[in-house]
């Protein structure tokens, strides 16, 4: 999900310097406020605020009248923001009272669950995990289960392996493929947890669950639970709200991998400013991570039936296009299959999702995975999912919701896959 991290270059350099010294960024007292534009004038005001006040961090874009907009604000700026919104006739509510407190509680929960499960051999799917723990689980599963193999699809700037799991019977080299790219944005911790659950369900229920057996017989599944290992690791060690990868430029760190693909590269919804969270990079596929995803799709051409990108948050299921409001020629079919997946997801726990084309459902974005998969690789079922929640917790989804998020999402994916088999 987009998080427009408009902060002054000097401030970002200071943050980068602090991080290099091993200091964890402290979000104590930082709030998330939610606003809604009631009319076009208020929408224009919010858009102006987003682009003119570099101290405000927009977690969601002001793209449509009536839609919620979440703004991360520092302690010293809250009162001024509240007055500014009031003068424009815009009411606000506080969604997260203290981001720093929420982060401390999150880490306490993680450590508590680790202590509870330290003597258990089984992987704890109800907790968040470091990248090293995620890879170790995948490698162990590959040793124990003949359906699973693990491979490196690339190496990051900080020399981490981009690790992908393949679940396959290995019986048919022409079998259709479903590809998952998860956690391309570092702070979206519920994404890798969900994709690990996909791997577990496919690998451990083959032969005992008729639907999963049908899906593994019918598809090869290629799942990369963390497509941004450097950024993800950094979100654990230093900055919980980090989004981009960690490749340095002359001024700031990181490129938004989901703006670094070739389709309409550098267009609307991406930035050419290196210190902005939607920085698209110097050229398309300049980043090891986006190149790795591209190469997986190429290597499996033309077998890829679906390519799915897993993000958080907002509870959305979206298809191309992201870069334009124009609809693909096959949009009716995309929408039909989306609706089947969404219905199955919603039927699980009642979690409500919106669905449709990316540009109209969330915002305009250029250089995305979903548009590349459809436009460059002709993959009809190219989707991007934004998982739980709708803003109560945002990127800091409580561990108590990990399993429900994973289970409901898998039910949606399973229904989609059965439909296109």
Coordinates of C-alpha atoms in Angstrom, one line a residue:
X1 CA 0.0 0.0 0.0
X2 CA 1.2 3.5 -0.8
X3 CA 2.6 5.5 2.1
X4 CA 3.7 9.0 0.9
X5 CA 6.6 9.6 3.3
X6 CA 7.0 13.3 2.6
X7 CA 9.7 14.3 5.0
X8 CA 12.4 17.0 4.5
X9 CA 15.6 15.8 2.9
X10 CA 17.6 17.1 5.9
X11 CA 15.4 15.1 8.3
X12 CA 15.7 12.0 6.2
X13 CA 19.5 12.3 6.1
X14 CA 19.4 12.6 9.9
X15 CA 17.2 9.6 10.2
X16 CA 19.6 7.6 7.9
X17 CA 22.6 8.7 9.9
X18 CA 20.9 7.7 13.2
X19 CA 20.0 4.3 11.6
X20 CA 23.6 3.8 10.5
X21 CA 24.5 4.1 14.2
X22 CA 22.0 1.3 15.0
X23 CA 19.4 3.5 16.7
X24 CA 15.8 2.4 16.5
X25 CA 13.5 5.2 15.3
X26 CA 11.1 6.2 18.1
X27 CA 7.5 6.8 17.1
X28 CA 6.3 7.7 20.6
X29 CA 3.5 10.2 20.5
X30 CA 3.0 9.9 16.7
X31 CA -0.6 9.6 15.7
X32 CA -2.6 8.4 12.7
X33 CA -5.6 10.6 12.0
X34 CA -8.4 9.8 9.6
X35 CA -10.2 12.4 7.5
X36 CA -12.8 12.3 4.6
X37 CA -13.3 15.0 2.0
X38 CA -17.0 15.8 1.8
X39 CA -16.8 17.6 -1.5
X40 CA -14.4 18.5 -4.3
X41 CA -13.1 21.6 -2.5
X42 CA -12.1 19.6 0.5
X43 CA -10.5 16.9 -1.7
X44 CA -8.5 19.6 -3.4
X45 CA -7.4 20.9 0.0
X46 CA -6.2 17.5 1.1
X47 CA -4.3 17.0 -2.1
X48 CA -2.6 20.4 -1.6
X49 CA -1.8 19.5 2.0
X50 CA -0.2 16.2 0.9
X51 CA 2.1 17.9 -1.6
X52 CA 2.9 21.1 0.3
X53 CA 3.5 20.0 3.8
X54 CA 6.5 17.7 3.9
X55 CA 6.1 16.9 7.6
X56 CA 2.9 15.0 7.1
X57 CA 2.9 11.3 6.1
X58 CA -0.1 10.2 4.1
X59 CA -0.7 6.5 4.6
X60 CA -3.6 6.6 2.1
X61 CA -4.2 9.0 -0.8
X62 CA -6.9 11.6 -1.0
X63 CA -8.1 10.3 -4.3
X64 CA -11.9 10.4 -4.0
X65 CA -14.7 12.3 -2.2
X66 CA -15.9 10.3 0.8
X67 CA -13.0 7.9 1.0
X68 CA -11.0 7.7 4.2
X69 CA -7.5 9.3 4.2
X70 CA -5.1 8.3 6.9
X71 CA -2.3 10.8 7.9
X72 CA 0.6 10.0 10.2
X73 CA 1.5 13.1 12.1
X74 CA 4.3 13.8 14.6
X75 CA 3.5 15.0 18.2
X76 CA 4.6 18.6 17.4
X77 CA 2.4 18.9 14.3
X78 CA -0.9 17.4 15.5
X79 CA -2.4 20.6 17.0
X80 CA -1.5 22.6 13.9
X81 CA -3.0 19.9 11.6
X82 CA -6.2 19.8 13.6
X83 CA -6.6 23.5 13.3
X84 CA -5.9 23.5 9.6
X85 CA -8.4 20.7 9.0
X86 CA -11.0 22.5 11.1
X87 CA -10.5 25.7 9.1
X88 CA -11.2 23.8 5.9
X89 CA -14.4 22.3 7.5
X90 CA -12.9 18.8 7.6
X91 CA -13.5 16.7 10.7
X92 CA -10.9 14.2 11.8
X93 CA -10.7 11.2 14.2
X94 CA -7.7 9.7 15.8
X95 CA -7.2 6.1 14.5
X96 CA -3.9 5.4 16.2
X97 CA -3.3 7.4 19.4
X98 CA 0.4 6.5 19.7
X99 CA 2.3 4.6 17.0
X100 CA 5.3 4.1 19.3
X101 CA 3.2 2.5 22.0
X102 CA 1.6 0.2 19.4
X103 CA 5.0 -0.8 18.3
X104 CA 6.2 -1.6 21.8
X105 CA 3.1 -3.7 22.4
X106 CA 3.6 -5.5 19.1
X107 CA 7.2 -6.4 20.0
X108 CA 6.1 -7.5 23.5
X109 CA 3.5 -9.8 21.9
X110 CA 6.1 -11.2 19.5
X111 CA 8.5 -12.0 22.4
X112 CA 5.8 -13.4 24.5
X113 CA 4.7 -15.9 21.8
X114 CA 8.3 -16.8 21.2
X115 CA 8.7 -17.7 24.9
X116 CA 5.5 -19.7 24.8
X117 CA 6.5 -21.7 21.7
X118 CA 10.3 -22.0 22.2
X119 CA 10.1 -25.7 23.0
X120 CA 7.8 -26.5 20.1
X121 CA 9.1 -27.9 16.9
X122 CA 6.2 -26.6 14.8
X123 CA 6.4 -23.2 13.1
X124 CA 4.3 -20.6 14.9
X125 CA 1.9 -19.2 12.2
X126 CA 0.3 -16.9 14.8
X127 CA 3.4 -14.8 15.3
X128 CA 5.4 -12.4 13.2
X129 CA 8.9 -13.7 12.1
X130 CA 12.2 -12.3 11.0
X131 CA 13.5 -12.9 7.5
X132 CA 16.0 -15.5 8.8
X133 CA 13.2 -17.4 10.5
X134 CA 11.0 -17.3 7.4
X135 CA 13.8 -18.7 5.2
X136 CA 14.7 -21.4 7.8
X137 CA 11.0 -22.5 7.9
X138 CA 11.0 -22.8 4.1
X139 CA 14.2 -24.7 3.9
X140 CA 13.1 -27.1 6.7
X141 CA 9.8 -27.7 4.9
X142 CA 11.7 -28.5 1.7
X143 CA 13.7 -31.1 3.5
X144 CA 10.6 -32.7 4.9
X145 CA 8.2 -32.5 2.0
X146 CA 9.0 -33.7 -1.5
X147 CA 6.4 -31.3 -3.0
X148 CA 8.5 -28.3 -1.8
X149 CA 11.7 -26.9 -3.3
X150 CA 13.4 -23.7 -2.4
X151 CA 15.5 -21.5 -4.7
X152 CA 17.2 -18.1 -4.8
X153 CA 15.7 -15.9 -7.5
X154 CA 18.2 -13.1 -6.9
X155 CA 20.5 -11.3 -4.5
X156 CA 19.7 -8.0 -2.9
X157 CA 21.9 -4.9 -2.5
X158 CA 22.7 -6.0 1.1
X159 CA 23.6 -9.5 -0.2
X160 CA 20.5 -11.3 1.0
X161 CA 19.0 -14.1 -1.0
X162 CA 15.6 -13.6 -2.5
X163 CA 14.1 -16.9 -1.5
X164 CA 11.2 -18.5 -3.4
X165 CA 9.3 -21.7 -2.6
X166 CA 7.9 -23.9 -5.4
X167 CA 5.1 -26.4 -4.6
X168 CA 4.9 -28.9 -7.4
X169 CA 4.3 -32.6 -8.1
X170 CA 7.1 -32.2 -10.7
X171 CA 5.1 -34.4 -13.0
X172 CA 4.4 -32.0 -15.9
X173 CA 6.8 -29.4 -17.3
X174 CA 3.9 -27.8 -19.2
X175 CA 1.7 -27.3 -16.1
X176 CA 0.2 -23.9 -15.5
X177 CA 1.8 -21.7 -12.9
X178 CA 0.6 -19.3 -10.2
X179 CA 3.1 -16.8 -9.0
X180 CA 3.0 -14.8 -5.7
X181 CA 5.1 -11.7 -4.9
X182 CA 4.6 -10.9 -1.2
X183 CA 5.9 -8.1 1.1
X184 CA 7.5 -6.0 -1.6
X185 CA 6.8 -3.1 0.9
X186 CA 8.8 -3.7 4.1
X187 CA 6.4 -2.7 6.8
X188 CA 3.5 -4.8 5.6
X189 CA 4.2 -7.7 8.0
X190 CA 0.9 -9.4 7.5
X191 CA 1.8 -10.2 3.9
X192 CA 4.6 -12.7 4.5
X193 CA 2.6 -14.3 7.3
X194 CA -0.2 -14.9 4.9
X195 CA 2.0 -16.2 2.1
X196 CA 3.7 -18.6 4.4
X197 CA 0.3 -20.0 5.2
X198 CA -0.4 -20.5 1.5
X199 CA 2.8 -22.6 1.3
X200 CA 1.9 -24.6 4.4
X201 CA -1.6 -25.4 3.2
X202 CA -0.5 -26.5 -0.2
X203 CA 2.4 -28.6 1.1
X204 CA 0.8 -30.3 4.1
X205 CA -2.8 -30.9 2.8
X206 CA -1.9 -32.4 -0.6
X207 CA -3.4 -35.9 -0.7
X208 CA -5.8 -35.3 2.2
X209 CA -7.8 -32.3 1.0
X210 CA -9.5 -32.8 -2.3
X211 CA -9.5 -29.2 -3.4
X212 CA -5.8 -28.6 -2.5
X213 CA -4.9 -31.9 -4.2
X214 CA -6.7 -30.7 -7.3
X215 CA -4.9 -27.3 -7.2
X216 CA -1.4 -28.8 -6.7
X217 CA -2.1 -31.3 -9.5
X218 CA -3.3 -28.5 -11.7
X219 CA -0.7 -25.8 -11.0
X220 CA 2.8 -25.2 -10.0
X221 CA 2.9 -22.6 -7.2
X222 CA 5.8 -20.2 -6.9
X223 CA 5.6 -18.1 -3.8
X224 CA 8.2 -15.5 -2.6
X225 CA 7.0 -14.6 1.0
X226 CA 9.4 -11.6 1.3
X227 CA 10.3 -9.8 -1.9
X228 CA 12.1 -7.0 -0.1
X229 CA 14.4 -8.8 2.4
X230 CA 16.6 -5.8 3.0
X231 CA 13.7 -3.4 3.8
X232 CA 11.9 -6.0 5.8
X233 CA 14.9 -6.7 7.9
X234 CA 15.3 -2.9 8.4
X235 CA 11.7 -2.6 9.5
X236 CA 12.6 -5.1 12.3
X237 CA 15.8 -3.6 13.4
X238 CA 15.5 0.1 12.9
X239 CA 12.3 1.6 11.4
X240 CA 9.0 -0.2 11.8
X241 CA 7.4 2.0 9.1
X242 CA 10.1 1.6 6.4
X243 CA 8.6 0.9 2.9
X244 CA 11.3 0.8 0.3
X245 CA 14.4 -1.4 -0.3
X246 CA 17.7 -0.3 1.1
X247 CA 19.8 0.6 -1.9
X248 CA 21.4 4.1 -1.3
X249 CA 21.2 7.0 -3.7
X250 CA 23.2 10.2 -3.4
X251 CA 20.8 11.6 -0.8
X252 CA 18.5 8.9 0.7
X253 CA 18.0 5.2 0.9
X254 CA 15.7 3.0 -1.0
X255 CA 13.5 2.5 -4.1
X256 CA 9.8 1.6 -4.1
X257 CA 10.0 -1.7 -5.8
X258 CA 6.3 -1.5 -6.8
X259 CA 7.1 1.6 -8.9
X260 CA 10.2 0.1 -10.6
X261 CA 8.5 -2.1 -13.2
X262 CA 8.4 -1.0 -16.8
X263 CA 4.7 -0.3 -17.6
X264 CA 4.3 3.4 -17.6
X265 CA 7.5 3.8 -15.6
X266 CA 7.9 7.3 -14.1
X267 CA 4.3 8.2 -14.6
X268 CA 1.6 9.4 -12.2
X269 CA 1.7 7.9 -8.7
X270 CA 5.4 7.5 -8.7
X271 CA 8.1 10.0 -7.7
X272 CA 11.5 11.0 -9.1
X273 CA 12.6 12.3 -5.7
X274 CA 14.9 9.8 -4.0
X275 CA 13.8 10.7 -0.5
X276 CA 10.1 10.1 -1.2
X277 CA 8.6 6.7 -0.4
X278 CA 7.2 6.2 -3.9
X279 CA 10.6 6.9 -5.5
X280 CA 10.6 4.9 -8.7
X281 CA 14.4 4.5 -9.1
X282 CA 16.7 5.7 -11.8
X283 CA 15.2 3.4 -14.5
X284 CA 12.8 0.5 -14.8
X285 CA 14.2 -2.7 -13.3
X286 CA 17.1 -0.9 -11.7
X287 CA 16.4 -2.9 -8.6
X288 CA 17.4 -6.5 -7.9
X289 CA 14.0 -7.3 -6.5
X290 CA 11.9 -6.1 -9.4
X291 CA 14.3 -7.8 -11.8
X292 CA 13.9 -11.0 -10.0
X293 CA 10.1 -11.0 -10.2
X294 CA 10.3 -10.1 -13.9
X295 CA 12.7 -13.0 -14.5
X296 CA 10.5 -15.5 -12.7
X297 CA 7.6 -14.5 -15.0
X298 CA 9.8 -14.8 -18.1
X299 CA 11.3 -18.1 -17.0
X300 CA 7.8 -19.6 -16.7
X301 CA 6.4 -17.9 -19.9
X302 CA 3.8 -18.8 -21.2
X303 CA 2.6 -21.1 -18.4
X304 CA 1.8 -18.3 -15.8
X305 CA -2.0 -18.3 -15.4
X306 CA -2.1 -15.9 -12.5
X307 CA 0.4 -13.4 -10.9
X308 CA -0.6 -12.0 -7.5
X309 CA 0.9 -9.3 -5.4
X310 CA 0.1 -9.4 -1.6
X311 CA 0.1 -6.1 0.3
X312 CA -1.5 -4.5 3.4
X313 CA -3.7 -2.6 4.3
X314 CA -7.3 -1.6 3.1
X315 CA -9.1 -4.9 2.3
X316 CA -9.1 -4.6 -1.5
X317 CA -8.8 -7.0 -4.4
X318 CA -7.6 -5.2 -7.6
X319 CA -6.8 -5.8 -11.2
X320 CA -5.1 -3.7 -13.9
X321 CA -4.7 -1.0 -14.7
X322 CA -3.0 0.9 -11.9
X323 CA -1.5 3.6 -14.1
X324 CA -4.7 4.7 -15.9
X325 CA -8.5 4.7 -15.4
X326 CA -8.9 3.0 -18.7
X327 CA -10.1 -0.6 -18.4
X328 CA -8.4 -3.6 -20.0
X329 CA -10.2 -5.3 -22.8
X330 CA -10.6 -8.4 -20.6
X331 CA -11.8 -6.5 -17.6
X332 CA -15.1 -8.3 -17.4
X333 CA -13.4 -11.6 -17.0
X334 CA -10.9 -10.2 -14.5
X335 CA -13.9 -8.8 -12.5
X336 CA -15.8 -12.0 -12.7
X337 CA -13.0 -14.1 -11.2
X338 CA -12.2 -11.4 -8.6
X339 CA -15.8 -11.5 -7.4
X340 CA -15.5 -15.2 -6.8
X341 CA -12.4 -14.8 -4.8
X342 CA -13.8 -11.9 -2.8
X343 CA -17.0 -13.8 -2.0
X344 CA -15.1 -16.8 -0.7
X345 CA -12.9 -14.6 1.4
X346 CA -15.8 -12.7 2.8
X347 CA -17.7 -15.8 3.6
X348 CA -14.9 -17.0 5.9
X349 CA -15.2 -14.4 8.8
X350 CA -17.4 -11.7 7.2
X351 CA -14.4 -9.4 6.4
X352 CA -15.6 -7.0 3.8
X353 CA -13.5 -6.3 0.7
X354 CA -13.9 -3.8 -2.2
X355 CA -12.8 -4.9 -5.6
X356 CA -12.2 -3.5 -9.1
X357 CA -9.5 -2.0 -11.2
X358 CA -6.6 -0.5 -9.3
X359 CA -6.8 3.1 -10.4
X360 CA -10.4 3.4 -9.5
X361 CA -10.4 1.3 -6.4
X362 CA -7.4 2.8 -4.6
X363 CA -5.3 5.3 -6.6
X364 CA -3.2 5.8 -9.7
X365 CA 0.2 4.2 -9.6
X366 CA 2.8 3.7 -12.3
X367 CA 5.5 1.0 -12.7
X368 CA 3.6 -1.7 -10.7
X369 CA 3.9 -5.4 -10.7
X370 CA 0.2 -5.9 -11.6
X371 CA 0.4 -3.8 -14.7
X372 CA 3.7 -5.4 -15.8
X373 CA 2.3 -8.9 -15.4
X374 CA -0.7 -8.0 -17.6
X375 CA 0.8 -5.7 -20.1
X376 CA 4.2 -7.2 -20.6
X377 CA 3.5 -10.8 -19.9
X378 CA -0.1 -11.1 -21.0
X379 CA -1.2 -12.7 -17.7
X380 CA -4.9 -12.2 -17.6
X381 CA -5.4 -13.0 -13.9
X382 CA -3.0 -10.4 -12.5
X383 CA -4.1 -9.1 -9.2
X384 CA -3.0 -7.0 -6.2
X385 CA -4.6 -7.7 -2.8
X386 CA -4.5 -5.3 0.2
X387 CA -5.2 -7.4 3.3
X388 CA -6.5 -6.4 6.7
X389 CA -7.4 -4.0 8.1
X390 CA -9.2 -0.8 7.0
X391 CA -7.1 1.5 9.3
X392 CA -7.8 0.7 12.9
X393 CA -4.3 -0.7 13.2
X394 CA -2.9 -0.1 9.7
X395 CA 0.5 -1.6 9.1
X396 CA 0.7 -2.8 12.8
X397 CA -2.0 -5.5 12.5
X398 CA -2.1 -7.3 15.9
X399 CA -0.7 -10.8 15.9
X400 CA -4.1 -12.0 17.1
X401 CA -5.4 -11.3 13.6
X402 CA -2.6 -13.1 11.7
X403 CA -4.4 -16.4 11.4
X404 CA -7.8 -15.1 10.4
X405 CA -6.1 -12.9 7.8
X406 CA -4.2 -15.8 6.4
X407 CA -7.1 -18.3 6.4
X408 CA -9.7 -15.9 4.8
X409 CA -7.2 -14.8 2.2
X410 CA -6.3 -18.4 1.3
X411 CA -10.0 -19.2 0.9
X412 CA -10.3 -16.4 -1.6
X413 CA -7.2 -17.4 -3.5
X414 CA -8.3 -21.0 -3.5
X415 CA -11.7 -20.1 -4.9
X416 CA -10.0 -18.0 -7.6
X417 CA -7.6 -20.8 -8.5
X418 CA -10.3 -23.4 -8.7
X419 CA -12.3 -21.1 -11.1
X420 CA -9.4 -20.6 -13.5
X421 CA -8.1 -24.2 -13.4

